[in-house]
Amino acid sequence: KQEVTQIPAALSVPEGENLVLNCSFTDSAIYNLQWFRQDPGKGLTSLLLIQSSQREQTSGRLNASLDKSSGRSTLYIAASQPGDSATYLCAARSGNTGKLIFGQGTTLQVKP
Amino acid sequence: DGGITQSPKYLFRKEGQNVTLSCEQNLNHDAMYWYRQDPGQGLRLIYYSQIVNDFQKGDIAEGYSVSREKKESFPLTVTSAQKNPTAFYLCASSIGAGGTEAFFGQGTRLTVV
């Protein structure tokens, strides 16, 4: 059974710092891994999707990596801004149902 | 604009009442999903549908029902059998069920009064 864990649960950093959010999964037989952002009381916004055959994906100041053999993914945020404050969720997709298994998220606060 | 629309944004349910949450997508996606989000528990899958007129139970389907009569619509009914329905409900869709990107709506917050 796939389990996804995110560490840390919460993170507070000063503006401008580079930071790394961690996601680990127990079953390496994944189709892909997706990173989302969630603002309070809102839905999920897709940030990056990494297919199982890929090592990383980049979008602007965001870079996500995937290491299937170790069951890890990281989301790197460069030059953090107060607008980056949100909860970040990773989700692994296994099997052919499209079902996503979510971690519990990392709540990020970027202080001005 | 293409996307997923959930309505209503807030919903209040009395004890013993059935309520239906709406989810509509204009992305021409085949697969649609319902997740429930509770504080400290992450998202859990309730039901999913990979094609019109077909759907399967997820991990926490008890007390819920769905229909998929049209490609663009996947309503969720929270029945009186669901003993703890207060939660944030999120609808998602993807082109197919395999390695494709999932997109989410803005959610419906359901509260039992």
PDB file of C-alpha atoms in Angstrom:
ATOM      1  CA  LYS A   1       0.000   0.000   0.000  1.00  0.00           C
ATOM      2  CA  GLN A   2       1.399   3.354  -1.059  1.00  0.00           C
ATOM      3  CA  GLU A   3       2.094   5.839   1.713  1.00  0.00           C
ATOM      4  CA  VAL A   4       3.298   9.389   1.174  1.00  0.00           C
ATOM      5  CA  THR A   5       5.024  11.464   3.837  1.00  0.00           C
ATOM      6  CA  GLN A   6       6.006  15.128   3.804  1.00  0.00           C
ATOM      7  CA  ILE A   7       8.601  16.663   6.056  1.00  0.00           C
ATOM      8  CA  PRO A   8       8.574  19.172   7.631  1.00  0.00           C
ATOM      9  CA  ALA A   9       4.903  19.757   8.469  1.00  0.00           C
ATOM     10  CA  ALA A  10       5.530  23.482   8.793  1.00  0.00           C
ATOM     11  CA  LEU A  11       8.308  25.826   7.778  1.00  0.00           C
ATOM     12  CA  SER A  12       8.916  29.528   8.375  1.00  0.00           C
ATOM     13  CA  VAL A  13      11.644  31.362   6.492  1.00  0.00           C
ATOM     14  CA  PRO A  14      12.637  34.973   5.801  1.00  0.00           C
ATOM     15  CA  GLU A  15      11.991  36.375   2.364  1.00  0.00           C
ATOM     16  CA  GLY A  16      14.679  35.643  -0.206  1.00  0.00           C
ATOM     17  CA  GLU A  17      15.761  32.266   1.135  1.00  0.00           C
ATOM     18  CA  ASN A  18      16.049  29.205  -1.062  1.00  0.00           C
ATOM     19  CA  LEU A  19      14.227  26.249   0.448  1.00  0.00           C
ATOM     20  CA  VAL A  20      13.540  22.568  -0.071  1.00  0.00           C
ATOM     21  CA  LEU A  21      10.360  20.668   0.704  1.00  0.00           C
ATOM     22  CA  ASN A  22      10.594  16.911   1.019  1.00  0.00           C
ATOM     23  CA  CYS A  23       8.233  14.135  -0.044  1.00  0.00           C
ATOM     24  CA  SER A  24       8.824  10.417   0.397  1.00  0.00           C
ATOM     25  CA  PHE A  25       6.791   7.464  -0.850  1.00  0.00           C
ATOM     26  CA  THR A  26       6.939   3.778   0.020  1.00  0.00           C
ATOM     27  CA  ASP A  27       6.117   2.124  -3.329  1.00  0.00           C
ATOM     28  CA  SER A  28       8.478   3.037  -6.156  1.00  0.00           C
ATOM     29  CA  ALA A  29       6.074   1.696  -8.800  1.00  0.00           C
ATOM     30  CA  ILE A  30       4.502   5.068  -9.518  1.00  0.00           C
ATOM     31  CA  TYR A  31       3.218   6.543 -12.774  1.00  0.00           C
ATOM     32  CA  ASN A  32       4.095  10.042 -11.728  1.00  0.00           C
ATOM     33  CA  LEU A  33       4.333  12.453  -8.827  1.00  0.00           C
ATOM     34  CA  GLN A  34       2.559  15.792  -8.715  1.00  0.00           C
ATOM     35  CA  TRP A  35       3.169  18.842  -6.552  1.00  0.00           C
ATOM     36  CA  PHE A  36       0.289  21.141  -5.618  1.00  0.00           C
ATOM     37  CA  ARG A  37      -0.180  24.414  -3.824  1.00  0.00           C
ATOM     38  CA  GLN A  38      -3.195  25.089  -1.602  1.00  0.00           C
ATOM     39  CA  ASP A  39      -4.130  28.481  -0.181  1.00  0.00           C
ATOM     40  CA  PRO A  40      -6.378  28.579   2.918  1.00  0.00           C
ATOM     41  CA  GLY A  41      -9.939  27.575   2.094  1.00  0.00           C
ATOM     42  CA  LYS A  42      -9.122  27.075  -1.584  1.00  0.00           C
ATOM     43  CA  GLY A  43      -8.694  24.195  -3.983  1.00  0.00           C
ATOM     44  CA  LEU A  44      -5.430  22.725  -5.205  1.00  0.00           C
ATOM     45  CA  THR A  45      -3.322  24.367  -7.884  1.00  0.00           C
ATOM     46  CA  SER A  46      -1.035  22.067  -9.842  1.00  0.00           C
ATOM     47  CA  LEU A  47       2.596  23.224  -9.755  1.00  0.00           C
ATOM     48  CA  LEU A  48       4.640  20.477 -11.351  1.00  0.00           C
ATOM     49  CA  LEU A  49       4.118  16.954 -12.661  1.00  0.00           C
ATOM     50  CA  ILE A  50       7.051  14.553 -12.900  1.00  0.00           C
ATOM     51  CA  GLN A  51       6.567  11.381 -14.877  1.00  0.00           C
ATOM     52  CA  SER A  52       8.213   8.210 -13.571  1.00  0.00           C
ATOM     53  CA  SER A  53      10.760   8.334 -16.416  1.00  0.00           C
ATOM     54  CA  GLN A  54      11.840  11.887 -15.581  1.00  0.00           C
ATOM     55  CA  ARG A  55      14.337  13.136 -13.017  1.00  0.00           C
ATOM     56  CA  GLU A  56      13.156  16.710 -12.659  1.00  0.00           C
ATOM     57  CA  GLN A  57      10.816  19.434 -13.846  1.00  0.00           C
ATOM     58  CA  THR A  58      11.178  23.191 -13.648  1.00  0.00           C
ATOM     59  CA  SER A  59       8.692  26.041 -13.721  1.00  0.00           C
ATOM     60  CA  GLY A  60       9.955  29.523 -12.968  1.00  0.00           C
ATOM     61  CA  ARG A  61      11.436  29.559  -9.457  1.00  0.00           C
ATOM     62  CA  LEU A  62      10.246  26.022  -8.782  1.00  0.00           C
ATOM     63  CA  ASN A  63      12.191  22.848  -9.424  1.00  0.00           C
ATOM     64  CA  ALA A  64      10.958  19.379  -8.546  1.00  0.00           C
ATOM     65  CA  SER A  65      13.106  16.268  -8.580  1.00  0.00           C
ATOM     66  CA  LEU A  66      12.205  12.606  -8.467  1.00  0.00           C
ATOM     67  CA  ASP A  67      14.318   9.646  -7.315  1.00  0.00           C
ATOM     68  CA  LYS A  68      12.207   6.524  -7.619  1.00  0.00           C
ATOM     69  CA  SER A  69      14.882   4.196  -6.307  1.00  0.00           C
ATOM     70  CA  SER A  70      15.013   6.003  -2.979  1.00  0.00           C
ATOM     71  CA  GLY A  71      11.317   6.887  -2.943  1.00  0.00           C
ATOM     72  CA  ARG A  72      11.909  10.625  -2.713  1.00  0.00           C
ATOM     73  CA  SER A  73      10.882  13.839  -4.369  1.00  0.00           C
ATOM     74  CA  THR A  74      11.916  17.364  -3.487  1.00  0.00           C
ATOM     75  CA  LEU A  75      10.417  20.729  -4.362  1.00  0.00           C
ATOM     76  CA  TYR A  76      13.000  23.492  -4.499  1.00  0.00           C
ATOM     77  CA  ILE A  77      11.772  27.076  -4.249  1.00  0.00           C
ATOM     78  CA  ALA A  78      14.325  29.718  -5.174  1.00  0.00           C
ATOM     79  CA  ALA A  79      14.329  33.241  -3.755  1.00  0.00           C
ATOM     80  CA  SER A  80      11.186  32.763  -1.698  1.00  0.00           C
ATOM     81  CA  GLN A  81       8.578  35.551  -1.534  1.00  0.00           C
ATOM     82  CA  PRO A  82       5.718  36.265   0.900  1.00  0.00           C
ATOM     83  CA  GLY A  83       3.318  35.272  -1.896  1.00  0.00           C
ATOM     84  CA  ASP A  84       4.748  31.753  -1.739  1.00  0.00           C
ATOM     85  CA  SER A  85       3.124  31.296   1.681  1.00  0.00           C
ATOM     86  CA  ALA A  86       0.727  28.361   1.344  1.00  0.00           C
ATOM     87  CA  THR A  87       0.457  24.634   1.970  1.00  0.00           C
ATOM     88  CA  TYR A  88       2.364  22.462  -0.477  1.00  0.00           C
ATOM     89  CA  LEU A  89       1.133  18.945  -1.160  1.00  0.00           C
ATOM     90  CA  CYS A  90       2.771  16.117  -3.027  1.00  0.00           C
ATOM     91  CA  ALA A  91       0.800  13.210  -4.460  1.00  0.00           C
ATOM     92  CA  ALA A  92       1.901   9.939  -6.016  1.00  0.00           C
ATOM     93  CA  ARG A  93      -0.098   8.203  -8.720  1.00  0.00           C
ATOM     94  CA  SER A  94       0.114   4.404  -8.773  1.00  0.00           C
ATOM     95  CA  GLY A  95      -1.839   1.866 -10.793  1.00  0.00           C
ATOM     96  CA  ASN A  96      -4.105   2.660 -13.724  1.00  0.00           C
ATOM     97  CA  THR A  97      -7.004   4.271 -11.868  1.00  0.00           C
ATOM     98  CA  GLY A  98      -5.487   7.719 -11.702  1.00  0.00           C
ATOM     99  CA  LYS A  99      -5.904   7.666  -7.931  1.00  0.00           C
ATOM    100  CA  LEU A 100      -3.606  10.077  -6.119  1.00  0.00           C
ATOM    101  CA  ILE A 101      -2.104   9.285  -2.722  1.00  0.00           C
ATOM    102  CA  PHE A 102      -1.407  12.516  -0.892  1.00  0.00           C
ATOM    103  CA  GLY A 103       1.032  13.504   1.771  1.00  0.00           C
ATOM    104  CA  GLN A 104      -0.271  15.677   4.588  1.00  0.00           C
ATOM    105  CA  GLY A 105       1.440  18.750   3.276  1.00  0.00           C
ATOM    106  CA  THR A 106       4.039  21.292   4.342  1.00  0.00           C
ATOM    107  CA  THR A 107       2.698  24.681   5.425  1.00  0.00           C
ATOM    108  CA  LEU A 108       5.137  27.378   4.382  1.00  0.00           C
ATOM    109  CA  GLN A 109       5.302  30.892   5.759  1.00  0.00           C
ATOM    110  CA  VAL A 110       7.622  33.380   4.107  1.00  0.00           C
ATOM    111  CA  LYS A 111       8.149  36.447   6.260  1.00  0.00           C
ATOM    112  CA  PRO A 112       8.778  39.864   4.671  1.00  0.00           C
TER     113      PRO A 112
ATOM    114  CA  ASP B   1     -11.812  29.695 -19.478  1.00  0.00           C
ATOM    115  CA  GLY B   2     -11.355  25.943 -19.132  1.00  0.00           C
ATOM    116  CA  GLY B   3     -11.576  24.496 -15.673  1.00  0.00           C
ATOM    117  CA  ILE B   4     -13.476  22.697 -12.972  1.00  0.00           C
ATOM    118  CA  THR B   5     -16.401  24.383 -11.246  1.00  0.00           C
ATOM    119  CA  GLN B   6     -17.687  23.211  -7.900  1.00  0.00           C
ATOM    120  CA  SER B   7     -20.843  24.522  -6.315  1.00  0.00           C
ATOM    121  CA  PRO B   8     -21.887  25.626  -3.862  1.00  0.00           C
ATOM    122  CA  LYS B   9     -18.798  26.967  -2.111  1.00  0.00           C
ATOM    123  CA  TYR B  10     -20.430  26.485   1.305  1.00  0.00           C
ATOM    124  CA  LEU B  11     -23.158  24.006   2.188  1.00  0.00           C
ATOM    125  CA  PHE B  12     -24.981  23.339   5.426  1.00  0.00           C
ATOM    126  CA  ARG B  13     -26.688  20.045   6.111  1.00  0.00           C
ATOM    127  CA  LYS B  14     -29.170  19.165   8.782  1.00  0.00           C
ATOM    128  CA  GLU B  15     -29.082  15.809  10.499  1.00  0.00           C
ATOM    129  CA  GLY B  16     -30.690  13.082   8.377  1.00  0.00           C
ATOM    130  CA  GLN B  17     -30.628  15.129   5.193  1.00  0.00           C
ATOM    131  CA  ASN B  18     -29.096  14.198   1.855  1.00  0.00           C
ATOM    132  CA  VAL B  19     -27.185  16.907   0.012  1.00  0.00           C
ATOM    133  CA  THR B  20     -25.632  16.973  -3.455  1.00  0.00           C
ATOM    134  CA  LEU B  21     -22.385  18.680  -4.389  1.00  0.00           C
ATOM    135  CA  SER B  22     -21.944  19.736  -7.989  1.00  0.00           C
ATOM    136  CA  CYS B  23     -18.805  19.304 -10.093  1.00  0.00           C
ATOM    137  CA  GLU B  24     -18.642  20.419 -13.733  1.00  0.00           C
ATOM    138  CA  GLN B  25     -15.615  20.451 -16.035  1.00  0.00           C
ATOM    139  CA  ASN B  26     -15.171  21.870 -19.530  1.00  0.00           C
ATOM    140  CA  LEU B  27     -11.725  20.366 -20.092  1.00  0.00           C
ATOM    141  CA  ASN B  28     -13.072  17.381 -22.060  1.00  0.00           C
ATOM    142  CA  HIS B  29     -11.476  15.079 -19.507  1.00  0.00           C
ATOM    143  CA  ASP B  30     -12.567  11.452 -19.289  1.00  0.00           C
ATOM    144  CA  ALA B  31     -11.622  10.818 -15.659  1.00  0.00           C
ATOM    145  CA  MET B  32     -13.155  12.571 -12.654  1.00  0.00           C
ATOM    146  CA  TYR B  33     -12.581  12.152  -8.919  1.00  0.00           C
ATOM    147  CA  TRP B  34     -13.992  13.179  -5.557  1.00  0.00           C
ATOM    148  CA  TYR B  35     -11.682  13.660  -2.566  1.00  0.00           C
ATOM    149  CA  ARG B  36     -12.398  14.575   1.003  1.00  0.00           C
ATOM    150  CA  GLN B  37     -10.005  16.738   3.018  1.00  0.00           C
ATOM    151  CA  ASP B  38      -9.980  16.763   6.812  1.00  0.00           C
ATOM    152  CA  PRO B  39      -7.576  18.752   8.993  1.00  0.00           C
ATOM    153  CA  GLY B  40      -4.444  16.736   9.709  1.00  0.00           C
ATOM    154  CA  GLN B  41      -5.501  13.812   7.486  1.00  0.00           C
ATOM    155  CA  GLY B  42      -4.728  14.921   3.974  1.00  0.00           C
ATOM    156  CA  LEU B  43      -6.952  14.088   1.014  1.00  0.00           C
ATOM    157  CA  ARG B  44      -8.732  10.762   0.678  1.00  0.00           C
ATOM    158  CA  LEU B  45     -10.461   9.365  -2.406  1.00  0.00           C
ATOM    159  CA  ILE B  46     -14.239   8.889  -2.196  1.00  0.00           C
ATOM    160  CA  TYR B  47     -15.261   7.866  -5.738  1.00  0.00           C
ATOM    161  CA  TYR B  48     -13.816   8.044  -9.213  1.00  0.00           C
ATOM    162  CA  SER B  49     -15.056   7.653 -12.759  1.00  0.00           C
ATOM    163  CA  GLN B  50     -12.927   6.846 -15.784  1.00  0.00           C
ATOM    164  CA  ILE B  51     -15.725   7.045 -18.344  1.00  0.00           C
ATOM    165  CA  VAL B  52     -19.342   8.086 -18.682  1.00  0.00           C
ATOM    166  CA  ASN B  53     -21.854   5.757 -17.002  1.00  0.00           C
ATOM    167  CA  ASP B  54     -19.137   4.012 -15.002  1.00  0.00           C
ATOM    168  CA  PHE B  55     -17.675   4.744 -11.560  1.00  0.00           C
ATOM    169  CA  GLN B  56     -15.837   2.938  -8.780  1.00  0.00           C
ATOM    170  CA  LYS B  57     -15.558   3.262  -5.030  1.00  0.00           C
ATOM    171  CA  GLY B  58     -12.494   4.829  -3.550  1.00  0.00           C
ATOM    172  CA  ASP B  59     -11.105   4.374  -0.064  1.00  0.00           C
ATOM    173  CA  ILE B  60     -13.953   6.007   1.885  1.00  0.00           C
ATOM    174  CA  ALA B  61     -17.116   5.517  -0.221  1.00  0.00           C
ATOM    175  CA  GLU B  62     -19.496   4.565   2.615  1.00  0.00           C
ATOM    176  CA  GLY B  63     -22.291   7.111   2.989  1.00  0.00           C
ATOM    177  CA  TYR B  64     -21.682   8.665  -0.428  1.00  0.00           C
ATOM    178  CA  SER B  65     -23.105   8.131  -3.898  1.00  0.00           C
ATOM    179  CA  VAL B  66     -22.253   9.475  -7.353  1.00  0.00           C
ATOM    180  CA  SER B  67     -23.489   9.447 -10.926  1.00  0.00           C
ATOM    181  CA  ARG B  68     -21.780  10.053 -14.259  1.00  0.00           C
ATOM    182  CA  GLU B  69     -24.489  10.577 -16.850  1.00  0.00           C
ATOM    183  CA  LYS B  70     -22.540  13.210 -18.765  1.00  0.00           C
ATOM    184  CA  LYS B  71     -18.834  13.505 -19.461  1.00  0.00           C
ATOM    185  CA  GLU B  72     -18.628  16.975 -17.979  1.00  0.00           C
ATOM    186  CA  SER B  73     -20.561  16.322 -14.762  1.00  0.00           C
ATOM    187  CA  PHE B  74     -19.829  14.177 -11.687  1.00  0.00           C
ATOM    188  CA  PRO B  75     -22.148  15.085  -8.787  1.00  0.00           C
ATOM    189  CA  LEU B  76     -21.563  13.715  -5.297  1.00  0.00           C
ATOM    190  CA  THR B  77     -24.433  13.011  -2.886  1.00  0.00           C
ATOM    191  CA  VAL B  78     -23.663  12.914   0.805  1.00  0.00           C
ATOM    192  CA  THR B  79     -26.343  10.720   2.317  1.00  0.00           C
ATOM    193  CA  SER B  80     -27.673  10.557   5.853  1.00  0.00           C
ATOM    194  CA  ALA B  81     -25.653   7.341   6.247  1.00  0.00           C
ATOM    195  CA  GLN B  82     -22.440   9.393   6.312  1.00  0.00           C
ATOM    196  CA  LYS B  83     -21.944   9.901  10.031  1.00  0.00           C
ATOM    197  CA  ASN B  84     -19.252  12.543   9.918  1.00  0.00           C
ATOM    198  CA  PRO B  85     -19.803  14.582   6.753  1.00  0.00           C
ATOM    199  CA  THR B  86     -18.291  17.874   7.898  1.00  0.00           C
ATOM    200  CA  ALA B  87     -15.247  18.326   5.641  1.00  0.00           C
ATOM    201  CA  PHE B  88     -13.842  20.102   2.601  1.00  0.00           C
ATOM    202  CA  TYR B  89     -14.755  18.268  -0.624  1.00  0.00           C
ATOM    203  CA  LEU B  90     -12.602  18.552  -3.722  1.00  0.00           C
ATOM    204  CA  CYS B  91     -13.409  17.434  -7.248  1.00  0.00           C
ATOM    205  CA  ALA B  92     -10.660  16.681  -9.758  1.00  0.00           C
ATOM    206  CA  SER B  93     -10.325  15.594 -13.358  1.00  0.00           C
ATOM    207  CA  SER B  94      -7.650  14.326 -15.718  1.00  0.00           C
ATOM    208  CA  ILE B  95      -7.495  13.473 -19.410  1.00  0.00           C
ATOM    209  CA  GLY B  96      -7.183   9.795 -18.605  1.00  0.00           C
ATOM    210  CA  ALA B  97      -6.548   7.662 -15.577  1.00  0.00           C
ATOM    211  CA  GLY B  98      -2.886   6.823 -16.145  1.00  0.00           C
ATOM    212  CA  GLY B  99       0.061   9.158 -16.052  1.00  0.00           C
ATOM    213  CA  THR B 100      -1.787  12.376 -16.725  1.00  0.00           C
ATOM    214  CA  GLU B 101      -1.961  15.584 -14.749  1.00  0.00           C
ATOM    215  CA  ALA B 102      -4.854  16.106 -12.339  1.00  0.00           C
ATOM    216  CA  PHE B 103      -6.653  19.426 -11.989  1.00  0.00           C
ATOM    217  CA  PHE B 104      -8.811  20.434  -9.055  1.00  0.00           C
ATOM    218  CA  GLY B 105     -11.814  22.626  -8.437  1.00  0.00           C
ATOM    219  CA  GLN B 106     -12.069  25.236  -5.680  1.00  0.00           C
ATOM    220  CA  GLY B 107     -13.869  22.945  -3.272  1.00  0.00           C
ATOM    221  CA  THR B 108     -17.106  22.833  -1.284  1.00  0.00           C
ATOM    222  CA  ARG B 109     -17.084  23.153   2.469  1.00  0.00           C
ATOM    223  CA  LEU B 110     -19.866  21.075   3.997  1.00  0.00           C
ATOM    224  CA  THR B 111     -20.956  21.650   7.581  1.00  0.00           C
ATOM    225  CA  VAL B 112     -23.514  19.721   9.569  1.00  0.00           C
ATOM    226  CA  VAL B 113     -25.781  21.978  11.642  1.00  0.00           C
TER     227      VAL B 113
END
